[in-house]
mmCIF file of C-alpha atoms in Angstrom:
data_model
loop_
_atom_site.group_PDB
_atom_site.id
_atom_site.type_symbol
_atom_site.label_atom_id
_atom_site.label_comp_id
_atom_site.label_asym_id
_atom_site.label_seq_id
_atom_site.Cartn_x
_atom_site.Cartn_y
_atom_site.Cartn_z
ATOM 1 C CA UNK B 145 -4.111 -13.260 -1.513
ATOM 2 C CA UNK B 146 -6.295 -12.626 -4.224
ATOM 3 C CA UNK B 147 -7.226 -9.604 -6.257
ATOM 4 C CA UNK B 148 -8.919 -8.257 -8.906
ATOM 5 C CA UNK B 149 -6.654 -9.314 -11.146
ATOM 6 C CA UNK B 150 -6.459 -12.899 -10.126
ATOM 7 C CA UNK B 151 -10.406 -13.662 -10.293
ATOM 8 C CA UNK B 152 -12.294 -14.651 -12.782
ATOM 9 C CA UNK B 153 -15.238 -11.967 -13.921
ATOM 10 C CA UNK B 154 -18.787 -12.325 -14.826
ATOM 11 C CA UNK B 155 -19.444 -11.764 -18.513
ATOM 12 C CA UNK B 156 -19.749 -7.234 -18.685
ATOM 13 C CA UNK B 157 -23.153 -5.654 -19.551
ATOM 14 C CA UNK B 158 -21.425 -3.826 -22.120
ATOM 15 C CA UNK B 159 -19.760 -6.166 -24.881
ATOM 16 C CA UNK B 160 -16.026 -6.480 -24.379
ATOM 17 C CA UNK B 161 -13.084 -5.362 -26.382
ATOM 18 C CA UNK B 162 -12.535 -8.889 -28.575
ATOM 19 C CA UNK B 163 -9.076 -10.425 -28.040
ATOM 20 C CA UNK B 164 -8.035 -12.405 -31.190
ATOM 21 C CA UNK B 165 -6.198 -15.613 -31.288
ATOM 22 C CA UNK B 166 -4.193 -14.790 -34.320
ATOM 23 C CA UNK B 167 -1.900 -12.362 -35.528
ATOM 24 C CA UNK B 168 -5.108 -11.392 -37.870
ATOM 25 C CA UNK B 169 -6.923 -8.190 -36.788
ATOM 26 C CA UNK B 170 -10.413 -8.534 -35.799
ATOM 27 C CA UNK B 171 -12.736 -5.297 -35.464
ATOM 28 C CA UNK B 172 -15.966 -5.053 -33.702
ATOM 29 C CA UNK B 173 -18.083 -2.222 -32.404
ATOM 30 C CA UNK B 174 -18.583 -2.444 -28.541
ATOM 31 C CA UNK B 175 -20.529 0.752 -28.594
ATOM 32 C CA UNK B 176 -22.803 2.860 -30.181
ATOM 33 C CA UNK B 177 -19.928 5.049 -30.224
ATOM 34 C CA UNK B 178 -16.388 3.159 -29.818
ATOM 35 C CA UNK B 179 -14.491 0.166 -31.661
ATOM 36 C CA UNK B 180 -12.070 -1.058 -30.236
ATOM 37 C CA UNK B 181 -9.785 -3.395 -32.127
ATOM 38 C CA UNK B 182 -7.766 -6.733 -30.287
ATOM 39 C CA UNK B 183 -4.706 -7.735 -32.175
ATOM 40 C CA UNK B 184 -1.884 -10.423 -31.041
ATOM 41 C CA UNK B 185 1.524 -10.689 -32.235
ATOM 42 C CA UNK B 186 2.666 -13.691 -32.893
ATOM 43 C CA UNK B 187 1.366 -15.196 -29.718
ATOM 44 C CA UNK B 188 2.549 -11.887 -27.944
ATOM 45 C CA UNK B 189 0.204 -9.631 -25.888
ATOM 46 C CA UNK B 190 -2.474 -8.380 -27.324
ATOM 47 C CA UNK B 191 -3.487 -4.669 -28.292
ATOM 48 C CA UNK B 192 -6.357 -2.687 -28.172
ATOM 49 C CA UNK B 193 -6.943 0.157 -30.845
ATOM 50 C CA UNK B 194 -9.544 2.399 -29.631
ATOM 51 C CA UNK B 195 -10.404 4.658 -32.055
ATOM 52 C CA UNK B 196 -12.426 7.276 -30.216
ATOM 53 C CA UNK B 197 -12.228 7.370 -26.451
ATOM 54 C CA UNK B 198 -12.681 10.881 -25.039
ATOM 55 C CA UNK B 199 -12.727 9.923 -21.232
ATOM 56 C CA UNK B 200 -10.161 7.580 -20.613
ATOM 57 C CA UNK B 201 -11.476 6.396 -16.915
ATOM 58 C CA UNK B 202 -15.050 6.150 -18.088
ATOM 59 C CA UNK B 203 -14.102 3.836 -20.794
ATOM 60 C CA UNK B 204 -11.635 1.936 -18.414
ATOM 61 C CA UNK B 205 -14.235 1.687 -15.932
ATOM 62 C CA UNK B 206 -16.875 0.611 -18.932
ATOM 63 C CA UNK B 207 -14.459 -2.423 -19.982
ATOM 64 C CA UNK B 208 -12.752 -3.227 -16.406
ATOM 65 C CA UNK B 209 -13.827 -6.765 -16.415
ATOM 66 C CA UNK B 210 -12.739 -7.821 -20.019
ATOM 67 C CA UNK B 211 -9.255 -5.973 -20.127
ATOM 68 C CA UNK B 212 -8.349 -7.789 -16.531
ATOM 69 C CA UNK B 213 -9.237 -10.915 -17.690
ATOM 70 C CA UNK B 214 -7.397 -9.982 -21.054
ATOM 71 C CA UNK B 215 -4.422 -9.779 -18.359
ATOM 72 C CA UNK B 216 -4.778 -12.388 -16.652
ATOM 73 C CA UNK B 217 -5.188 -14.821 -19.976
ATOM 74 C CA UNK B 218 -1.631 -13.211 -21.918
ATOM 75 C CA UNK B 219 -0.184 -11.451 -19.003
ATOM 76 C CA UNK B 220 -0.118 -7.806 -20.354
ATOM 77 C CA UNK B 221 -2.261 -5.800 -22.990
ATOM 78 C CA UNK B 222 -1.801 -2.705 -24.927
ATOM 79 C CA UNK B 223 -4.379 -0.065 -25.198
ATOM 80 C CA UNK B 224 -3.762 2.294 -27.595
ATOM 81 C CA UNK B 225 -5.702 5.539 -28.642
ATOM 82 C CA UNK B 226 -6.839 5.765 -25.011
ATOM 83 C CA UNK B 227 -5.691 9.892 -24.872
ATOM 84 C CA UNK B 228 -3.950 10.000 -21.530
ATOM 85 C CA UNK B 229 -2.236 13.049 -21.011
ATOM 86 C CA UNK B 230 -1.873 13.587 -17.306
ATOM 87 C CA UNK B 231 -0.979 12.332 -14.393
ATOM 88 C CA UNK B 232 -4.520 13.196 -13.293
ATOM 89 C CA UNK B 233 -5.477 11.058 -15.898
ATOM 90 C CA UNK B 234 -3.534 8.202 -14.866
ATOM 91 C CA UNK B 235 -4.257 8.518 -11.470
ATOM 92 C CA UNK B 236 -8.308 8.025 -12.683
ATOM 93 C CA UNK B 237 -7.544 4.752 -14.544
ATOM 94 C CA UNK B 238 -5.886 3.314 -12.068
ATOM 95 C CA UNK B 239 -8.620 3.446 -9.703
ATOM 96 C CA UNK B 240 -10.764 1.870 -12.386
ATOM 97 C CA UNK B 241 -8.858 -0.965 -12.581
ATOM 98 C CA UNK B 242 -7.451 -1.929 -8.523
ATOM 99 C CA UNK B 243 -8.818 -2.474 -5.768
ATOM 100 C CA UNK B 244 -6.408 -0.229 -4.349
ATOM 101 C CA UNK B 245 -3.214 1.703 -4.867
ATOM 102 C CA UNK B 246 -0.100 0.371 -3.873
ATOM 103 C CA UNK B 247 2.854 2.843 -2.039
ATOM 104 C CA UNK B 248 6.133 2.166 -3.493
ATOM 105 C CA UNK B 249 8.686 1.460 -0.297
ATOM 106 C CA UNK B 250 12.140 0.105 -0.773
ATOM 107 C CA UNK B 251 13.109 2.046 -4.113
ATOM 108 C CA UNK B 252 16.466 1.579 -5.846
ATOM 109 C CA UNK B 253 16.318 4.892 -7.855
ATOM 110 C CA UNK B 254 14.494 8.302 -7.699
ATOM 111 C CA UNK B 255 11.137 8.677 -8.953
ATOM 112 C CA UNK B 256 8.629 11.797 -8.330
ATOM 113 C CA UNK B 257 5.700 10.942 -7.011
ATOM 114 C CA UNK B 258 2.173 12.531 -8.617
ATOM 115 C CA UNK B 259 -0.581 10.830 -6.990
ATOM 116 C CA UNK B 260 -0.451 7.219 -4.568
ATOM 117 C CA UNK B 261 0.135 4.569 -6.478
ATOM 118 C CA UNK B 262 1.241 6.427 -9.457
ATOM 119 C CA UNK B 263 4.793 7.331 -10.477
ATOM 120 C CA UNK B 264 7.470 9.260 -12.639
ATOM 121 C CA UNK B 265 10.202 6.069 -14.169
ATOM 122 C CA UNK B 266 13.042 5.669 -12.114
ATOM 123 C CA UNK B 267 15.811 7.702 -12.917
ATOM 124 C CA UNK B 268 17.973 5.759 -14.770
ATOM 125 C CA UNK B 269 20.517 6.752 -17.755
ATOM 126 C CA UNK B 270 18.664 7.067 -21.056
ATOM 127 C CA UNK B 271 21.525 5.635 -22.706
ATOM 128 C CA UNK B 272 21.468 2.233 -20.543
ATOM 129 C CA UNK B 273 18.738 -0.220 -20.585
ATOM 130 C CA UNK B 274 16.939 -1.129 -17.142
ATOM 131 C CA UNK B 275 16.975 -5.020 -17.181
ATOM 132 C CA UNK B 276 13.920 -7.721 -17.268
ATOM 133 C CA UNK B 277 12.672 -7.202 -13.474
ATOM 134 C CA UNK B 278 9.485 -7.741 -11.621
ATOM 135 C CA UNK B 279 8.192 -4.176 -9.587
ATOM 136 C CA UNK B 280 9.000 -4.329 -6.202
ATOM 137 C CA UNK B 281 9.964 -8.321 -5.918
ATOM 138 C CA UNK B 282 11.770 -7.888 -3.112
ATOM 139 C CA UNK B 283 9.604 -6.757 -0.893
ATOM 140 C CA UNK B 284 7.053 -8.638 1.268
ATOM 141 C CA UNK B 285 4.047 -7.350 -0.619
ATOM 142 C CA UNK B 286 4.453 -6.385 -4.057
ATOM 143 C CA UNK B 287 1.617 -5.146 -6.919
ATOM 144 C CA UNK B 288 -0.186 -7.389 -8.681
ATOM 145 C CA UNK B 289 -1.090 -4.546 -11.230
ATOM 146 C CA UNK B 290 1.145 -2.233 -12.794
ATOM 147 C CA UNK B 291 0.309 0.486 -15.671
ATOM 148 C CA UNK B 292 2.532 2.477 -17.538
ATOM 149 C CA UNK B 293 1.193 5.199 -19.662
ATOM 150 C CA UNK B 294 2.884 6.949 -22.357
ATOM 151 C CA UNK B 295 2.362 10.926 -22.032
ATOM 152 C CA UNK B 296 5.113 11.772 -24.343
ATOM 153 C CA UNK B 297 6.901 9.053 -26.114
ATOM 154 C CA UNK B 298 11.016 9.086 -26.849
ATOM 155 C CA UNK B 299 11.871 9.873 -30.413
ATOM 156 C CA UNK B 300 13.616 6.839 -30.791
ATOM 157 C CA UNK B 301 14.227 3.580 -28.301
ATOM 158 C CA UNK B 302 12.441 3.845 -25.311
ATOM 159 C CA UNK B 303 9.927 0.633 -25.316
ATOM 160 C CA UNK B 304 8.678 -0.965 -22.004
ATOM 161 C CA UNK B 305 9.292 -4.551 -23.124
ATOM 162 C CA UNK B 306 8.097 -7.829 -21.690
ATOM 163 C CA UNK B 307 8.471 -11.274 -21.048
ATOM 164 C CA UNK B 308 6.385 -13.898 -19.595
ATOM 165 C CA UNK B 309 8.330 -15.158 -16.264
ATOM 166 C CA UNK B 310 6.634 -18.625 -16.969
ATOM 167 C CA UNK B 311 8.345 -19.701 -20.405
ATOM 168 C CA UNK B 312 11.489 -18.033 -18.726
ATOM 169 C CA UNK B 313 11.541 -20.276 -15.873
ATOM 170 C CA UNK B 314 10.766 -23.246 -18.238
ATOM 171 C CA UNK B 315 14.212 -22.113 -20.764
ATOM 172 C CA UNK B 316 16.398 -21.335 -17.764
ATOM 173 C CA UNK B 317 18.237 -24.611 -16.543
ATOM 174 C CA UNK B 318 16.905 -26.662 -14.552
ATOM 175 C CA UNK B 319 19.987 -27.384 -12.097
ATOM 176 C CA UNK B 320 20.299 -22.785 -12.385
ATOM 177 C CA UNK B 321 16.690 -22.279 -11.048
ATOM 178 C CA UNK B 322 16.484 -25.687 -8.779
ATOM 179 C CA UNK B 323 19.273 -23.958 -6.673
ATOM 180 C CA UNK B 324 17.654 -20.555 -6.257
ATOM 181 C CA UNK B 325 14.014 -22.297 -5.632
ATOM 182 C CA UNK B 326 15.656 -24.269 -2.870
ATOM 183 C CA UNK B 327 17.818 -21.324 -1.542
ATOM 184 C CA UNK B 328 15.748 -17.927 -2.451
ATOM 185 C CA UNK B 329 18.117 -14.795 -3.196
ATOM 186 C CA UNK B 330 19.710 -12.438 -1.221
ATOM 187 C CA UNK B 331 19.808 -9.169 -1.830
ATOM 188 C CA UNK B 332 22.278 -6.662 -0.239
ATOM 189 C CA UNK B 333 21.866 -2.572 -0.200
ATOM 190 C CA UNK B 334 24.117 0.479 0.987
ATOM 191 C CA UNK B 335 21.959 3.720 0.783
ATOM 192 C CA UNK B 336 24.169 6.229 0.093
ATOM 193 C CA UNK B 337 23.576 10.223 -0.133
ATOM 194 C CA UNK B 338 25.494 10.432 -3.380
ATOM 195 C CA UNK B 339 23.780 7.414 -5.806
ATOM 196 C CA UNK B 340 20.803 5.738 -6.034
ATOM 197 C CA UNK B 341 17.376 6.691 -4.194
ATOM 198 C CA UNK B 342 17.821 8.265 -0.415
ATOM 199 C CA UNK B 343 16.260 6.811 2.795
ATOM 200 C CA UNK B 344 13.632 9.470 2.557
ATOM 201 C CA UNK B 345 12.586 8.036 -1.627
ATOM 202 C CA UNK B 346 12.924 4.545 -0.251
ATOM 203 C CA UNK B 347 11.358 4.205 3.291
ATOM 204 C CA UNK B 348 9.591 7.649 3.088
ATOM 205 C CA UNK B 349 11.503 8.915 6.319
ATOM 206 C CA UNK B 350 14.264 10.051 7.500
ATOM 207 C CA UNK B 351 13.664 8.537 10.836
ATOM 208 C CA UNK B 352 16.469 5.827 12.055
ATOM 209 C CA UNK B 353 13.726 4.017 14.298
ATOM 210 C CA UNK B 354 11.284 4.189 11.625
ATOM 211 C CA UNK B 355 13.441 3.070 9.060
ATOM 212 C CA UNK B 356 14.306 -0.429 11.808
ATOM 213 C CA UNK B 357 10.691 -0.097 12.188
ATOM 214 C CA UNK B 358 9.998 -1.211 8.303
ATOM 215 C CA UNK B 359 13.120 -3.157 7.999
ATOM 216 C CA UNK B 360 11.454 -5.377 11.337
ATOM 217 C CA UNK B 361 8.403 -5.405 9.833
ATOM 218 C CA UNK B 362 9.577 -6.646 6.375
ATOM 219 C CA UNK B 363 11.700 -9.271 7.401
ATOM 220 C CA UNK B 364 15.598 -7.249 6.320
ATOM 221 C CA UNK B 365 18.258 -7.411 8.475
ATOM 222 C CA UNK B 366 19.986 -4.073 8.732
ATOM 223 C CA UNK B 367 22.866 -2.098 10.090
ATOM 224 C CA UNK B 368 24.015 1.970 10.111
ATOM 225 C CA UNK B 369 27.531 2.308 9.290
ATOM 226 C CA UNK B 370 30.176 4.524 10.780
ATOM 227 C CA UNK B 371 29.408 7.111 7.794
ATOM 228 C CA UNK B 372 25.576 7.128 8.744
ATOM 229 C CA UNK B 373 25.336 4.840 5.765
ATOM 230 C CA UNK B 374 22.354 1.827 6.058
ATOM 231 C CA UNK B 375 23.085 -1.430 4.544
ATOM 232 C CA UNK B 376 20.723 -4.074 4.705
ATOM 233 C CA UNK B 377 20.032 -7.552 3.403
ATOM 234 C CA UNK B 378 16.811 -9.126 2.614
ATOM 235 C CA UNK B 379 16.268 -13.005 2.078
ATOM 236 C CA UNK B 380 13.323 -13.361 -0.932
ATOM 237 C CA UNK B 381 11.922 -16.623 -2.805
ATOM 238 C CA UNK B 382 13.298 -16.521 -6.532
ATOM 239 C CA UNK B 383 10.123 -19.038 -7.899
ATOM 240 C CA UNK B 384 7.101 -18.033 -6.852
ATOM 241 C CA UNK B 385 3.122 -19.773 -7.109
ATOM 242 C CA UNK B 386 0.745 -17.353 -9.199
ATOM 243 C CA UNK B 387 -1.866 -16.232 -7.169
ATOM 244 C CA UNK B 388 -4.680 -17.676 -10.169
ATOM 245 C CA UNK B 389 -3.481 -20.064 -11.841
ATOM 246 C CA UNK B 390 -0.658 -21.725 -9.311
ATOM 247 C CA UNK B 391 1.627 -21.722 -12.145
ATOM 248 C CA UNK B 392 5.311 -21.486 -11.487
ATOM 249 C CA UNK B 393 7.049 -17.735 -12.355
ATOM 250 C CA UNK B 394 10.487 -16.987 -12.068
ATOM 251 C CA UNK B 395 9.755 -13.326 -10.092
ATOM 252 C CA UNK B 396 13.340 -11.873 -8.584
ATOM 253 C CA UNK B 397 15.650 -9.452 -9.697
ATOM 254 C CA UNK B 398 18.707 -11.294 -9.494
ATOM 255 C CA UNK B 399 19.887 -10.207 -12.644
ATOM 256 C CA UNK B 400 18.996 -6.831 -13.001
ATOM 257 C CA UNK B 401 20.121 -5.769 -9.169
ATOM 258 C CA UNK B 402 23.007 -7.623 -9.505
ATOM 259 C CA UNK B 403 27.144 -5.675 -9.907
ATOM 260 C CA UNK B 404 27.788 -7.687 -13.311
ATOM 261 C CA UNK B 405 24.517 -6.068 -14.855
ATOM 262 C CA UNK B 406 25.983 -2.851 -14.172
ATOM 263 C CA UNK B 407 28.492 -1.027 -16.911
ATOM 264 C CA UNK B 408 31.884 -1.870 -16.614
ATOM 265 C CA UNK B 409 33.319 1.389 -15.719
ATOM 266 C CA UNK B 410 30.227 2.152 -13.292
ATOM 267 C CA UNK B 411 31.132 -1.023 -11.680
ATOM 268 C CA UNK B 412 34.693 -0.181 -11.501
ATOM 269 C CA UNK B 413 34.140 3.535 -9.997
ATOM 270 C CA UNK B 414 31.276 2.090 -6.857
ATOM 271 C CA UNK B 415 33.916 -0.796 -6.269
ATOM 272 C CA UNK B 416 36.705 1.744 -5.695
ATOM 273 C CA UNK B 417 34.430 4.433 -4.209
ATOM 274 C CA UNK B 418 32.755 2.652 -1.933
ATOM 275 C CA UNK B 419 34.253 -0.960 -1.892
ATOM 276 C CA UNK B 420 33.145 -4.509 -3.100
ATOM 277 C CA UNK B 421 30.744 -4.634 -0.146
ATOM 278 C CA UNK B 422 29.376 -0.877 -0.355
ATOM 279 C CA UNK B 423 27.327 -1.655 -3.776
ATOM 280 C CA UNK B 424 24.206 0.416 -3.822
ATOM 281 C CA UNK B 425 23.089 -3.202 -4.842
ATOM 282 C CA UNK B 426 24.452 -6.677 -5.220
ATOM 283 C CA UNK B 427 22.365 -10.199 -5.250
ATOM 284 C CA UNK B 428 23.487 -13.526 -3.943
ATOM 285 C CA UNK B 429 22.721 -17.035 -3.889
ATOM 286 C CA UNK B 430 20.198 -17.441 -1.205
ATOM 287 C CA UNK B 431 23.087 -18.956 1.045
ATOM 288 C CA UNK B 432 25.195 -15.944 0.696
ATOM 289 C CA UNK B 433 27.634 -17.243 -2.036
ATOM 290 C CA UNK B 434 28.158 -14.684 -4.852
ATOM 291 C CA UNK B 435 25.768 -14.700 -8.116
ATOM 292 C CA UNK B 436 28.698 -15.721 -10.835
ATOM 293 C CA UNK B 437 28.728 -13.354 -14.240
ATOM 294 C CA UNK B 438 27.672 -16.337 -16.183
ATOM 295 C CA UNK B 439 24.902 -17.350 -14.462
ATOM 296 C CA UNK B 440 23.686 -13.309 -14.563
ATOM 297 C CA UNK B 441 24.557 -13.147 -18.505
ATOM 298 C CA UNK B 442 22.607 -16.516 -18.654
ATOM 299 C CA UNK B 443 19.779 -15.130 -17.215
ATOM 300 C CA UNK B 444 19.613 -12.223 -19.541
ATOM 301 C CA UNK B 445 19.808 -14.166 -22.400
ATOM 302 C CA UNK B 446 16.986 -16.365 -21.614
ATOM 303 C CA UNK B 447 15.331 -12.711 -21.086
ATOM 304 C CA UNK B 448 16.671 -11.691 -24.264
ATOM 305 C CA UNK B 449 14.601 -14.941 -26.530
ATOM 306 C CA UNK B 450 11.534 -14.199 -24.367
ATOM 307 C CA UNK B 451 11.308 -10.258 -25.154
ATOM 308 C CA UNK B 452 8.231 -8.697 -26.690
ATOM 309 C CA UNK B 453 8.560 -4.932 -27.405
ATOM 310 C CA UNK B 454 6.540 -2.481 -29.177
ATOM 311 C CA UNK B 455 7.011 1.461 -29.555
ATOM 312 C CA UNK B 456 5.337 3.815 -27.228
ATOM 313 C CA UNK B 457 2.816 6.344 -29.010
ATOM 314 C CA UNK B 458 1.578 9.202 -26.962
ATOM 315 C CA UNK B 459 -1.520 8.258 -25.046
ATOM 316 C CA UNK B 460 -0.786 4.638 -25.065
ATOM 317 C CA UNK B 461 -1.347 2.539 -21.779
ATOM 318 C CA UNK B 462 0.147 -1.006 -21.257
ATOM 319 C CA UNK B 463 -1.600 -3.232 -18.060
ATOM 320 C CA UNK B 464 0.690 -6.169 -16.784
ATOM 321 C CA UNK B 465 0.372 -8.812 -14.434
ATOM 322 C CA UNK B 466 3.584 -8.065 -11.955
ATOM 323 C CA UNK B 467 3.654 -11.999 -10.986
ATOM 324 C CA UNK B 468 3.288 -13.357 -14.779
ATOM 325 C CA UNK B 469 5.882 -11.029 -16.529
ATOM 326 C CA UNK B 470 8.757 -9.266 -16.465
ATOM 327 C CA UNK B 471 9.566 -5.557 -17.885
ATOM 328 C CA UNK B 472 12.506 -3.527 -18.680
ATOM 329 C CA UNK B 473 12.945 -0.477 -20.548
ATOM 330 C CA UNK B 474 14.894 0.246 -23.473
ATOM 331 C CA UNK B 475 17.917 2.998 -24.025
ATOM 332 C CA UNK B 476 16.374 5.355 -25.550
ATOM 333 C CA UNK B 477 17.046 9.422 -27.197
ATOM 334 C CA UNK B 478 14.863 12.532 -26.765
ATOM 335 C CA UNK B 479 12.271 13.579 -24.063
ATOM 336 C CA UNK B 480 10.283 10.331 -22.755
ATOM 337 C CA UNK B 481 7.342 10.575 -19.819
ATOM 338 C CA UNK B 482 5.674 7.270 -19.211
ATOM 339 C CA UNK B 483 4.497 7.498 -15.893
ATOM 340 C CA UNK B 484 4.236 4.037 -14.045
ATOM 341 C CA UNK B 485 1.257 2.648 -11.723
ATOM 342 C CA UNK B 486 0.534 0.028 -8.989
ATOM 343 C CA UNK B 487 -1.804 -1.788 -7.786
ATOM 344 C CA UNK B 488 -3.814 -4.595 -5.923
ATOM 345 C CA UNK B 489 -0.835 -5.419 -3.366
ATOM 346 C CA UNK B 490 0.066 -9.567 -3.474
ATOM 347 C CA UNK B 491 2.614 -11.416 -0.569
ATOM 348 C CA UNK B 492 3.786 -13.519 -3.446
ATOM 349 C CA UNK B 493 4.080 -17.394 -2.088
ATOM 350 C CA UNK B 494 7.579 -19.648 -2.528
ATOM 351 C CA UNK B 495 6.906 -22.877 -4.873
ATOM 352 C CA UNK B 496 9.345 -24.808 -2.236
ATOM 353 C CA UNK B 497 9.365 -25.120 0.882
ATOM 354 C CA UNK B 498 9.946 -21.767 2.826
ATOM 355 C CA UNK B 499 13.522 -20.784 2.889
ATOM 356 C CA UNK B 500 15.476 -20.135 6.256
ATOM 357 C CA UNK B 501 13.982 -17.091 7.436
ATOM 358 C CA UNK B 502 16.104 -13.786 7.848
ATOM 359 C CA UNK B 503 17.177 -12.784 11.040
ATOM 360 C CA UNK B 504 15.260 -9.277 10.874
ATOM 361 C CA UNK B 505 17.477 -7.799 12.793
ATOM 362 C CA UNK B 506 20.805 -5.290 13.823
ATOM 363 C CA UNK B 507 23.186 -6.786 11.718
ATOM 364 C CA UNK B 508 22.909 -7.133 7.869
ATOM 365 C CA UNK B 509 26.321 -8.908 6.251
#
């Protein structure tokens, strides 16, 4: 399916921000009244400096066409200077830039929810790092657009860092990600009261025959437990086809959903609370056989060589491609709000040949 993001634009009426092709800063007036400044990193993303922007969704909806195919060229961009300081505000660039919102189902962790399509983080320790992950890649549909905007930046740590999913598939080894693009990944879930996001956060009910409803729909296989507990388990493609360019992206969350990411002595209290199979969250090979700590430590190292971070200033936004990289966050000290985005909904497409289909039904393993 194609979006927004994924198609190529005609040139704007108004001149576009300039991207540069060094790590040399190039500065150009696209305005009577703004410059905007494009800057790359060492062949990272590139940022934007804009000076002077007063209305961040008029100026958003004045460069639309250049920043998307900014994104779709590097895979993420960084605006900075771009004022936003609300989620109102957030809310109005985001419809500048989709097609259309996308609802967050399926949630691991708690986020409030200011406007559709736009989002608090997930709750998550500030003192432990969220892992390289794609939003929402195990789901059916996922967004092809994500922003996060920095409305009040951490006083130290705290960077949304990223990593472009095709050089990661290209370092991992080859017999590693053969396996998983022949098989998929599994991923398993036990929604519990006590951890993690409720039925409510994820499906947005409460309702048992709404919840089979989704889990039908959305091809997870699912089962209540004596407790009134739900576990399900969901059968996804680990390499996917970008919707664009048809390159090859490693898009999963093997390694971030998976126990061995988790801290040791968090591991060791949900495996004695609840048991080895009552995880909030655990990932698999795609035939069921368990994801081994080296492989998962492998993965994040590959991550690790691939990272590009920069600091969050206040007012900052940061566009990424969902399919073409990866993002995690960063420990981090003091207050941080960076409220996250999504958009232009994608049913990202298996490289291989489609893997055995889950059973989508009572009974989740």
């Amino acid at each position: 399916m194609r979006t927004a993001l994924f198609r190529k634009h005609a040139t704007p009426t108004t001149p576009p921000p300039p991207a540069a092709t060094t790590a040399t800063t190039a500065t150009t007036a696209t305005t009577a009244t703004t410059a905007t400044t494009a800057q790359s990193h060492a062949g990272g993303p590139p940022v934007i400096s804009v000076p002077d922007a007063p209305d961040p969704a008029a100026w958003t909806a004045e460069h639309r066409a250049a920043l998307l195919d900014l994104v779709t060229e590097h895979g993420a961009l960084t605006v900075r200077g771009l004022a936003l300081r609300t989620p109102a505000d957030v809310e109005a660039v985001l419809a500048r830039l989709a097609d259309r919102p996308v609802t967050e189902r399926e949630a691991f962790a708690a986020r409030d929810v200011h406007a559709q399509g736009v989002y608090s983080s997930s709750v998550w320790p500030p003192n432990q790092p969220m892992c390289m992950h794609h939003e929402l890649s195990y789901a059916t549909e996922s967004p092809g657009l994500l922003l996060f905007a920095c409305l009040r930046p951490p006083t130290r740590g705290g960077a949304t860092a990223v990593a472009d999913s095709a050089a990661v598939l290209r370092a991992l080894p080859a017999e590693l990600t053969g396996r998983f693009e022949r098989e998929g990944w599994l991923l398993t879930r036990t929604y519990h009261d006590e951890i993690g996001a409720t039925l409510t956060q994820s499906f947005g009910t409460e309702d048992p025959r709404a919840v089979e409803a989704y889990c039908r729909a959305s091809a997870i296989d699912w089962s209540w437990r004596p407790d009134g507990s739900l576990r399900t388990r969901q059968h996804r493609p680990a390499v996917v086809r970008h919707p664009a360019s048809g390159r090859h992206c490693w898009f999963n969350q093997i390694a971030f959903l998976n126990e061995w990411t988790m801290a040791p002595e968090i591991r060791e209290f949900l495996v004695e609370e609840y048991g080895p199979d009552g995880l909030p969250f655990n990932t698999r090979y795609g035939n069921g056989d368990p994801v081994p700590q080296e492989v998962v430590e492998q993965i994040g190292e590959v991550y690790a060589a691939h990272t590009e971070r920069r600091p969050w200033s206040a007012g900052d936004l940061m566009v990424v491609d969902n399919i073409r990289t990866a993002h995690s966050r960063e420990a981090y000290e003091g207050p941080r709000e960076v409220l996250v985005a999504m958009g232009n909904p994608v049913h990202p497409c298996p490289t291989a040949s489609e893997p055995p289909a889950p059973r989508s039904g009572r009974t989740a393993a």
